[in-house]
XYZ file of C-alpha atoms in Angstrom:
620
model
C 0.000 0.000 0.000
C 1.527 3.345 -1.014
C 1.371 6.506 1.036
C -1.438 7.823 -1.152
C -3.457 4.696 -0.393
C -3.240 5.011 3.371
C -6.522 4.908 5.239
C -7.867 8.366 5.990
C -9.708 7.287 9.130
C -8.890 5.671 12.448
C -10.347 2.147 12.725
C -12.178 1.017 15.843
C -9.939 -2.071 16.026
C -6.792 -2.952 14.067
C -5.169 -6.291 13.394
C -1.481 -6.856 14.207
C -1.235 -9.084 11.116
C 0.091 -8.217 7.676
C -2.601 -9.173 5.193
C -0.938 -10.451 2.062
C -0.520 -13.689 0.168
C 2.514 -15.770 0.989
C 4.857 -15.944 -2.003
C 8.266 -17.244 -2.941
C 9.705 -13.883 -1.897
C 8.549 -14.566 1.658
C 10.682 -17.691 1.779
C 13.709 -15.683 0.726
C 13.259 -13.299 3.651
C 12.603 -16.038 6.186
C 13.562 -14.813 9.670
C 14.546 -11.455 8.176
C 12.776 -8.137 8.384
C 12.474 -5.107 6.134
C 12.034 -1.798 7.835
C 11.428 1.748 6.785
C 14.324 4.139 6.384
C 12.703 6.552 8.755
C 10.412 6.166 11.741
C 7.637 8.582 12.501
C 4.097 8.779 13.772
C 2.979 6.383 11.040
C 5.010 3.608 12.674
C 2.379 3.244 15.329
C -0.426 3.294 12.801
C 1.080 0.477 10.785
C -1.020 1.603 7.834
C 1.591 2.250 5.164
C 4.456 0.388 3.609
C 6.999 2.626 5.245
C 5.479 1.863 8.624
C 5.618 -1.907 8.331
C 8.359 -4.269 9.339
C 7.703 -7.763 8.023
C 8.510 -10.823 10.006
C 7.751 -14.199 8.464
C 7.194 -16.891 11.047
C 8.087 -20.491 10.511
C 5.654 -22.612 8.516
C 2.188 -21.187 8.049
C 2.158 -19.069 11.175
C 0.904 -15.487 11.334
C 2.937 -12.641 9.877
C 2.976 -9.674 12.260
C 3.516 -6.006 11.688
C 6.829 -5.204 13.264
C 8.653 -1.936 13.908
C 12.392 -1.662 13.925
C 12.261 1.440 16.092
C 10.137 2.501 19.040
C 7.025 4.441 18.105
C 6.355 7.947 19.336
C 3.531 6.822 21.592
C 5.846 4.288 23.253
C 8.404 7.006 23.896
C 5.601 9.183 25.258
C 4.665 6.387 27.673
C 8.315 6.141 28.768
C 8.162 9.800 29.767
C 5.360 8.996 32.198
C 7.580 6.349 33.764
C 10.600 8.589 34.183
C 8.421 11.483 35.412
C 7.105 9.165 38.142
C 10.630 8.192 39.085
C 11.895 11.787 39.114
C 9.049 13.085 41.257
C 9.317 10.192 43.709
C 13.079 10.736 44.035
C 12.497 14.399 44.848
C 9.997 13.713 47.663
C 11.612 10.556 49.063
C 15.165 11.038 50.237
C 16.953 7.699 50.741
C 18.376 8.268 54.219
C 18.057 4.905 55.967
C 17.245 1.262 55.376
C 13.506 1.897 55.583
C 13.389 4.630 52.954
C 15.731 2.567 50.768
C 13.304 -0.369 50.887
C 10.425 1.981 50.079
C 12.325 3.385 47.103
C 13.070 -0.128 45.832
C 9.444 -1.162 46.366
C 8.017 1.783 44.439
C 10.501 1.262 41.613
C 9.547 -2.417 41.495
C 5.857 -1.583 41.095
C 6.174 1.017 38.339
C 8.907 -0.890 36.455
C 6.861 -4.055 36.175
C 3.804 -2.055 35.113
C 5.943 -0.457 32.401
C 7.368 -3.838 31.440
C 4.002 -5.574 31.142
C 2.633 -2.804 28.927
C 5.780 -2.700 26.797
C 5.730 -6.468 26.235
C 2.294 -6.080 24.705
C 3.216 -3.010 22.678
C 6.278 -4.418 20.924
C 4.302 -7.409 19.657
C 0.676 -6.503 19.114
C -0.005 -2.762 19.426
C -1.414 -1.198 16.234
C -3.014 2.231 16.171
C -6.793 2.146 16.540
C -9.474 3.806 18.612
C -9.426 0.865 21.009
C -5.654 1.066 21.493
C -5.791 4.808 22.085
C -8.432 4.370 24.776
C -6.330 1.627 26.410
C -3.289 3.887 26.198
C -5.090 6.698 27.987
C -6.003 4.261 30.771
C -2.333 3.256 31.089
C -1.350 6.928 31.228
C -3.857 7.345 34.045
C -2.283 4.397 35.861
C 1.090 6.131 35.830
C -0.426 9.392 37.059
C -2.120 7.435 39.845
C 1.291 6.217 40.983
C 2.582 9.793 40.923
C -0.276 10.871 43.179
C 0.395 8.025 45.606
C 4.185 8.450 45.660
C 4.555 11.087 48.417
C 2.603 8.957 50.899
C 4.054 5.602 49.824
C 5.397 4.417 53.197
C 5.117 0.615 53.392
C 7.032 -0.963 56.227
C 6.593 1.905 58.670
C 5.255 0.944 62.057
C 2.472 2.898 63.688
C 4.940 4.015 66.339
C 6.925 5.768 63.580
C 3.836 7.366 62.064
C 1.813 8.360 65.128
C 4.375 8.200 67.963
C 2.089 5.664 69.641
C 3.654 3.686 72.432
C 0.770 1.439 73.489
C -1.777 -0.744 71.746
C -0.687 0.202 68.197
C -3.120 -2.261 66.623
C -6.014 -0.077 67.740
C -4.778 2.972 65.845
C -5.783 3.579 62.213
C -2.935 3.473 59.739
C -2.765 6.790 57.829
C -1.117 4.990 54.893
C -4.111 2.754 54.214
C -5.687 5.170 51.731
C -2.492 5.105 49.655
C -2.258 1.316 49.831
C -5.866 0.927 48.715
C -5.343 3.373 45.856
C -2.254 1.579 44.579
C -3.855 -1.861 44.709
C -6.839 -0.558 42.714
C -4.474 1.046 40.197
C -2.657 -2.266 39.749
C -5.992 -4.008 39.247
C -6.986 -1.522 36.529
C -3.629 -1.948 34.787
C -3.869 -5.748 34.703
C -7.533 -5.812 33.621
C -6.746 -3.388 30.804
C -4.044 -5.772 29.615
C -6.574 -8.627 29.765
C -8.901 -6.734 27.413
C -6.009 -5.869 25.091
C -4.817 -9.469 24.827
C -8.347 -10.769 24.298
C -8.821 -8.235 21.520
C -5.594 -9.445 19.956
C -6.736 -13.052 20.239
C -9.906 -12.122 18.347
C -7.873 -10.435 15.615
C -5.758 -13.619 15.315
C -8.737 -15.991 15.473
C -7.854 -17.489 12.068
C -4.560 -18.702 13.535
C -5.728 -21.224 16.123
C -2.191 -21.864 17.348
C -2.170 -18.382 18.944
C -5.248 -18.947 21.092
C -3.715 -21.012 23.865
C -0.697 -18.795 24.638
C -2.626 -15.526 24.427
C -5.420 -16.971 26.536
C -2.887 -18.127 29.151
C -1.353 -14.651 29.331
C -4.786 -13.022 29.580
C -5.774 -15.500 32.308
C -2.585 -14.727 34.235
C -3.321 -11.010 34.204
C -6.968 -11.662 35.075
C -6.009 -13.695 38.152
C -3.465 -11.015 39.111
C -6.097 -8.296 38.722
C -8.548 -10.219 40.901
C -5.891 -10.734 43.578
C -4.969 -7.053 43.576
C -8.640 -6.128 43.813
C -9.112 -8.527 46.736
C -6.230 -6.820 48.554
C -8.431 -3.739 48.858
C -10.310 -5.483 51.646
C -7.075 -6.758 53.190
C -5.990 -3.183 53.857
C -8.332 -2.734 56.816
C -8.267 -0.084 59.534
C -5.347 -1.759 61.302
C -1.717 -1.775 60.285
C -1.186 -4.693 57.858
C 1.473 -5.860 55.417
C -0.355 -7.380 52.403
C 1.501 -4.956 50.124
C 4.162 -7.672 49.816
C 1.757 -9.351 47.382
C 2.387 -6.466 44.942
C 6.044 -7.379 44.589
C 5.684 -11.151 44.614
C 2.730 -11.004 42.222
C 4.507 -8.740 39.735
C 7.521 -11.043 39.547
C 5.469 -14.245 39.321
C 3.161 -13.032 36.568
C 6.150 -11.761 34.592
C 7.858 -15.147 34.894
C 4.676 -16.938 33.774
C 4.098 -14.668 30.783
C 7.764 -14.898 29.812
C 7.594 -18.682 29.986
C 4.472 -18.752 27.816
C 6.081 -16.507 25.201
C 9.190 -18.690 25.209
C 7.289 -21.966 24.803
C 4.859 -20.799 22.123
C 7.132 -19.155 19.579
C 4.118 -18.024 17.569
C 3.827 -14.999 19.912
C 7.549 -14.529 20.544
C 9.412 -11.251 20.271
C 11.181 -12.306 17.097
C 11.636 -9.339 14.756
C 10.329 -6.875 17.355
C 12.119 -3.830 18.707
C 12.322 -5.259 22.246
C 16.062 -4.627 22.482
C 15.591 -0.994 21.554
C 12.753 -0.573 24.062
C 14.970 -1.743 26.910
C 17.946 0.316 25.746
C 15.811 3.451 25.395
C 14.554 3.128 28.956
C 18.173 2.711 30.080
C 19.020 5.914 28.251
C 16.078 7.727 29.842
C 17.137 6.572 33.315
C 20.627 7.898 32.627
C 18.989 11.199 31.704
C 17.136 11.178 35.013
C 20.528 10.759 36.707
C 21.791 13.854 34.900
C 18.784 15.769 36.232
C 19.657 14.591 39.740
C 23.205 15.924 39.414
C 21.922 19.217 38.019
C 19.469 19.552 40.919
C 22.238 19.054 43.475
C 24.365 21.681 41.739
C 21.451 24.101 41.927
C 20.958 23.325 45.623
C 24.605 24.166 46.258
C 24.208 27.543 44.591
C 20.783 28.258 46.084
C 21.961 27.533 49.616
C 24.509 30.398 49.576
C 26.256 28.741 52.503
C 28.005 26.390 50.095
C 30.397 27.088 47.276
C 32.325 25.317 44.554
C 35.910 24.765 45.580
C 38.363 22.572 43.638
C 37.174 19.312 45.239
C 33.487 20.111 44.715
C 34.098 20.979 41.067
C 36.055 17.762 40.805
C 33.043 15.844 42.130
C 30.807 17.524 39.545
C 33.202 16.382 36.821
C 33.299 12.893 38.328
C 29.487 12.812 38.408
C 29.354 13.648 34.705
C 32.001 11.036 33.927
C 30.191 8.371 35.976
C 26.999 8.915 33.955
C 28.963 8.854 30.703
C 30.983 5.761 31.623
C 27.804 3.893 32.609
C 26.365 4.858 29.225
C 29.472 3.638 27.392
C 29.688 0.382 29.363
C 26.066 -0.483 28.562
C 25.888 0.537 24.914
C 29.318 -0.747 23.893
C 28.086 -4.308 24.383
C 24.514 -3.806 23.197
C 23.581 -6.268 20.438
C 20.848 -5.059 18.113
C 20.385 -8.335 16.260
C 17.946 -11.008 17.383
C 19.514 -13.173 20.090
C 17.077 -16.076 20.272
C 13.637 -16.155 21.853
C 14.512 -17.523 25.283
C 17.785 -15.654 25.677
C 16.159 -12.414 24.556
C 13.418 -12.650 27.182
C 15.892 -13.530 29.935
C 17.974 -10.582 28.748
C 15.004 -8.215 28.945
C 13.829 -9.510 32.355
C 17.312 -8.999 33.847
C 16.946 -5.317 33.056
C 14.855 -4.969 36.208
C 17.789 -5.447 38.632
C 20.049 -3.626 36.152
C 17.787 -0.559 36.023
C 17.320 -0.635 39.805
C 21.089 -0.724 40.322
C 21.512 2.075 37.793
C 18.908 4.303 39.449
C 20.424 3.892 42.912
C 23.973 4.368 41.591
C 22.996 7.689 40.031
C 21.095 8.705 43.174
C 24.149 7.900 45.287
C 26.441 9.897 42.988
C 24.270 13.006 43.333
C 24.108 12.504 47.113
C 27.895 12.345 47.415
C 28.189 15.539 45.371
C 25.982 17.304 47.927
C 27.878 15.646 50.778
C 31.169 16.993 49.477
C 29.840 20.554 49.304
C 28.584 20.324 52.902
C 31.853 18.774 54.094
C 33.895 21.589 52.559
C 31.774 24.193 54.341
C 31.926 22.282 57.646
C 35.721 22.019 57.351
C 36.035 25.769 56.771
C 33.793 26.353 59.788
C 36.150 24.223 61.855
C 39.085 26.382 60.718
C 37.179 29.517 61.704
C 36.518 28.119 65.172
C 40.194 27.284 65.434
C 40.995 30.951 64.835
C 38.413 32.158 67.375
C 39.160 29.813 70.272
C 42.539 31.374 71.177
C 40.575 34.428 72.345
C 39.565 32.360 75.409
C 43.195 31.788 76.356
C 43.006 34.403 79.109
C 40.287 32.360 80.821
C 38.433 35.517 81.868
C 34.833 36.665 81.585
C 35.830 39.227 78.945
C 37.573 36.547 76.908
C 34.471 34.361 76.960
C 32.206 37.267 75.947
C 34.555 38.259 73.133
C 34.498 34.708 71.803
C 30.702 34.613 72.115
C 30.340 37.825 70.102
C 32.571 36.498 67.314
C 30.705 33.196 67.175
C 27.342 34.964 67.196
C 28.248 36.920 64.058
C 28.939 33.822 62.004
C 26.059 31.900 63.581
C 23.460 34.521 62.663
C 24.623 34.673 59.047
C 24.689 30.907 58.719
C 21.251 30.436 60.293
C 19.717 33.082 58.033
C 21.077 31.411 54.920
C 19.984 27.996 56.228
C 16.419 29.300 56.533
C 16.504 30.337 52.873
C 17.908 27.039 51.667
C 15.951 24.646 53.906
C 14.110 21.884 52.037
C 10.599 21.126 53.205
C 9.108 21.108 56.677
C 11.799 18.794 58.045
C 14.527 21.182 56.912
C 12.796 24.151 58.530
C 12.368 22.244 61.766
C 16.085 21.445 61.771
C 16.955 25.122 61.364
C 14.555 26.154 64.137
C 16.014 23.545 66.484
C 19.571 24.526 65.574
C 18.750 28.219 66.142
C 17.480 27.525 69.662
C 20.453 25.303 70.528
C 23.070 27.757 69.231
C 21.695 30.806 71.038
C 21.254 28.836 74.240
C 24.929 27.844 74.022
C 25.938 31.438 73.245
C 24.014 32.639 76.273
C 25.693 29.970 78.383
C 29.108 31.060 77.081
C 28.376 34.681 78.048
C 27.358 33.626 81.528
C 30.301 31.260 82.071
C 32.145 32.181 85.224
C 35.789 33.178 85.181
C 38.061 30.160 85.443
C 35.486 27.693 84.110
C 37.371 27.005 80.892
C 35.876 23.513 80.547
C 32.313 24.898 80.593
C 33.237 27.496 77.962
C 34.805 24.878 75.717
C 31.692 22.710 76.050
C 29.518 25.621 74.872
C 31.783 26.195 71.872
C 31.702 22.483 71.014
C 27.900 22.541 71.094
C 27.803 25.572 68.786
C 30.228 24.031 66.318
C 28.533 20.621 66.345
C 25.114 22.173 65.772
C 26.266 24.444 62.937
C 28.291 21.684 61.276
C 25.258 19.386 61.358
C 23.164 22.219 59.942
C 25.337 22.308 56.811
C 24.391 18.711 56.052
C 20.711 18.996 56.897
C 20.399 22.185 54.837
C 21.559 20.406 51.683
C 19.258 17.448 52.177
C 20.815 15.026 54.665
C 17.924 15.132 57.084
C 18.423 12.171 59.438
C 15.477 9.946 60.325
C 14.615 9.079 63.896
C 17.552 7.057 65.169
C 16.987 3.565 66.469
C 17.338 3.051 70.188
C 20.357 0.790 69.791
C 22.166 3.282 67.626
C 21.362 6.115 70.004
C 22.704 4.163 72.946
C 25.906 3.393 71.053
C 26.245 7.042 70.101
C 25.684 8.087 73.683
C 28.313 5.664 74.931
C 30.846 6.982 72.423
C 30.088 10.594 73.268
C 30.066 10.073 77.026
C 33.644 8.851 76.952
C 34.746 12.321 75.930
C 32.538 14.330 78.281
C 29.551 14.003 80.608
C 27.980 17.295 79.466
C 24.463 16.414 78.171
C 24.391 19.225 75.592
C 27.661 18.034 74.082
C 26.347 14.487 74.016
C 23.190 15.640 72.237
C 25.170 17.626 69.649
C 27.393 14.605 69.012
C 24.361 12.375 68.605
C 22.843 14.681 65.995
C 26.013 14.616 63.937
C 26.238 10.824 64.236
C 22.692 10.627 62.880
C 23.864 12.534 59.810
C 26.750 10.086 59.498
C 24.153 7.319 59.503
C 22.569 8.866 56.398
C 25.804 8.966 54.424
C 26.644 5.518 55.785
C 23.587 4.085 54.015
C 24.439 6.088 50.921
C 27.958 4.671 50.872
C 26.593 1.136 51.077
C 23.958 1.308 48.367
C 26.056 3.501 46.067
C 29.023 1.144 45.801
C 26.955 -2.056 46.022
C 24.619 -0.897 43.240
C 27.442 0.492 41.114
C 29.273 -2.826 41.324
C 26.028 -4.737 40.753
C 25.395 -2.739 37.582
C 28.811 -3.730 36.226
C 28.289 -7.399 37.100
C 24.741 -7.526 35.721
C 25.827 -5.773 32.560
C 28.499 -8.411 32.075
C 25.838 -11.117 32.401
C 23.624 -9.340 29.851
C 26.546 -8.963 27.454
C 27.346 -12.669 27.824
C 23.731 -13.621 27.087
C 23.327 -11.323 24.107
C 26.581 -12.083 22.306
C 26.419 -15.357 20.386
C 30.042 -15.674 19.352
C 32.372 -14.753 22.195
C 36.051 -14.587 21.368
C 38.846 -15.008 23.882
C 39.141 -11.228 23.948
C 35.479 -10.912 24.892
C 35.898 -13.424 27.692
C 38.914 -11.560 29.056
C 37.119 -8.214 28.923
C 33.966 -9.497 30.603
C 35.980 -11.408 33.197
C 37.964 -8.314 34.153
C 34.783 -6.235 34.303
C 33.214 -8.836 36.588
C 36.208 -8.757 38.961
C 36.189 -4.947 39.061
C 32.428 -4.934 39.665
C 32.848 -7.215 42.671
C 35.722 -5.025 43.918
C 33.461 -1.960 43.710
C 30.884 -3.760 45.858
C 33.547 -4.571 48.451
C 34.273 -0.865 49.000
C 31.032 -0.752 50.982
C 32.697 -3.020 53.569
C 34.396 0.084 54.944
C 31.132 0.484 56.809
C 31.438 -2.842 58.673
C 31.579 -2.476 62.475
C 31.243 1.288 62.222
C 29.643 1.432 65.638
C 31.923 -1.095 67.275
C 33.471 1.218 69.841
C 36.349 -1.198 70.437
C 37.464 -0.767 66.841
C 38.500 2.861 66.704
C 40.790 2.210 63.737
C 37.884 0.977 61.622
C 35.849 4.062 62.508
C 38.794 6.270 61.593
C 39.252 4.593 58.193
C 35.579 5.002 57.381
C 35.244 8.624 58.506
C 38.505 9.618 56.822
C 37.272 8.134 53.541
C 33.844 9.776 53.476
C 35.276 13.112 54.645
C 37.958 12.997 51.955
C 37.485 14.157 48.342
C 38.188 10.627 47.039
C 34.771 8.972 47.156
C 33.551 10.049 43.706
C 37.005 9.872 42.057
C 37.401 6.273 43.302
C 34.176 5.194 41.600
C 35.057 7.157 38.468
C 38.523 5.619 38.201
C 37.219 2.056 38.502
C 34.575 2.649 35.826
C 37.213 4.248 33.610
C 39.325 1.096 33.848
C 36.364 -0.944 32.593
C 35.802 1.464 29.704
C 39.463 1.219 28.731
C 39.408 -2.584 28.909
C 36.355 -2.616 26.633
C 37.963 -0.261 24.128
C 41.653 -1.007 23.810
C 43.016 -3.734 21.632
C 44.378 -6.706 23.542
C 47.822 -7.694 22.184
C 47.947 -10.898 20.148
C 44.148 -11.250 20.322
C 41.402 -10.242 17.961
C 37.954 -9.064 18.856
C 35.132 -10.208 16.619
């Protein structure tokens, strides 16, 4: 059909089949495809010759319309996914194990929703009124997740939410409305897929061999939708944990549908643009990481209490290089050609942990950029205090008041700028608390009696500890409520230096901030190493003919990926007070400017190994 013969109307339903008579030419292009030179909006319509990609199945099977490149509506749907991820990242700071699990859980839900829809699109989606209505519903599903994101708090106990200390089971859970909304959204998503697959089965009714696999997939989504709908009642007025079914159900139904598509090759992904769909989402996630770095840079400038010194600029450069090296590592080994039905579906499914590792690696990189800016400012504050403290050398009332006046000048300026740069209600509360603590310590320093040098020093320590902590909280490292065990350990450490309760409290607040970056250190290096390892597995699966050079490259990348993961072991026994050397190694590392450069250097080694020519060996 020529361009002039294209239909001038939108059909109510459209078949994914190419309607033509099988000829000798079809045999010559067996397992090959012919695609248009350009891809545009007509790709999704599938109505013209330039929009069709032919794939001839074995024997007398159906011949589907295939697209070599992703259609514009698929890319539009990807934007809804990344918008969800970006918004959730902005309202949910990963600052402890609980928020990390919530981040992973939310990513799991929206990724599998995206994956299920994409698996239908790359095989059967053809532009029609029905498909457009279904697409609008799927857009609404993604917006529903965006609405539920800010209050997505699974795993929190009622004590955390309501500060209840007795009979928590009798207190309503404020998260139940969000849980009920999400489970209904998942039900709508799965039931929409059921209708789409049943419509496809009707369009393929002349090919009886397609009925069983499509019906099995539709039945799987129908059962999943019913289960998700039934969970609505499970979220009663007491605190419950049935949300675990979301994660288990998403993985199980994906495994079942993947197995069906692998067994019945008549609905396989052969000739589809599945590889490009996964690679495009990888590219979009990398773009989201760039936005995260840009946001942190803006926060540094907006705060006005931070600035770009040589090490901070170096971290910005390292952040850019990390994103670029991750891009190069992934796309250097990407194989566009068909890799076999089963291997291709395993390859696509493994993108879930790969994308999760990538997202958290990029989040960690942006967090360490902000950490470096705060550390530089806190270090300069320490130098300033070192210049002011000698004024107390006379150990007189006038000396103490002179020191108090000097410290008040810098404290007022810093607190004012912290007010302007505070993020959210939690940030404002931190500034208010810090303001009260600092001026109480200043008042105590003014009132310190002559000869009480220890009391004066304690007041100065409180002021410094509070202001130093404020640098970190102002840029986004707002610590969660510390666990009782951690607080007791912190108290024991602090009490060894002094029995002053205000000093102990100031030390505890700073140790809470260290807890935040401690978690960041763990997930950043673990996820960065996991990305390298998983990418090596994907490259091994996708590449049919692996030369000795390929094996050497992938083997070295695997070893380096594991080594990157092991960097997180610096955190082991951080709060073992009998292991002061371990604590010193950890704190020296995170306070140094070498965190981001270390990750960048290791990724650079992998890029070089993938690019240089190995002597005496050839790469295919």
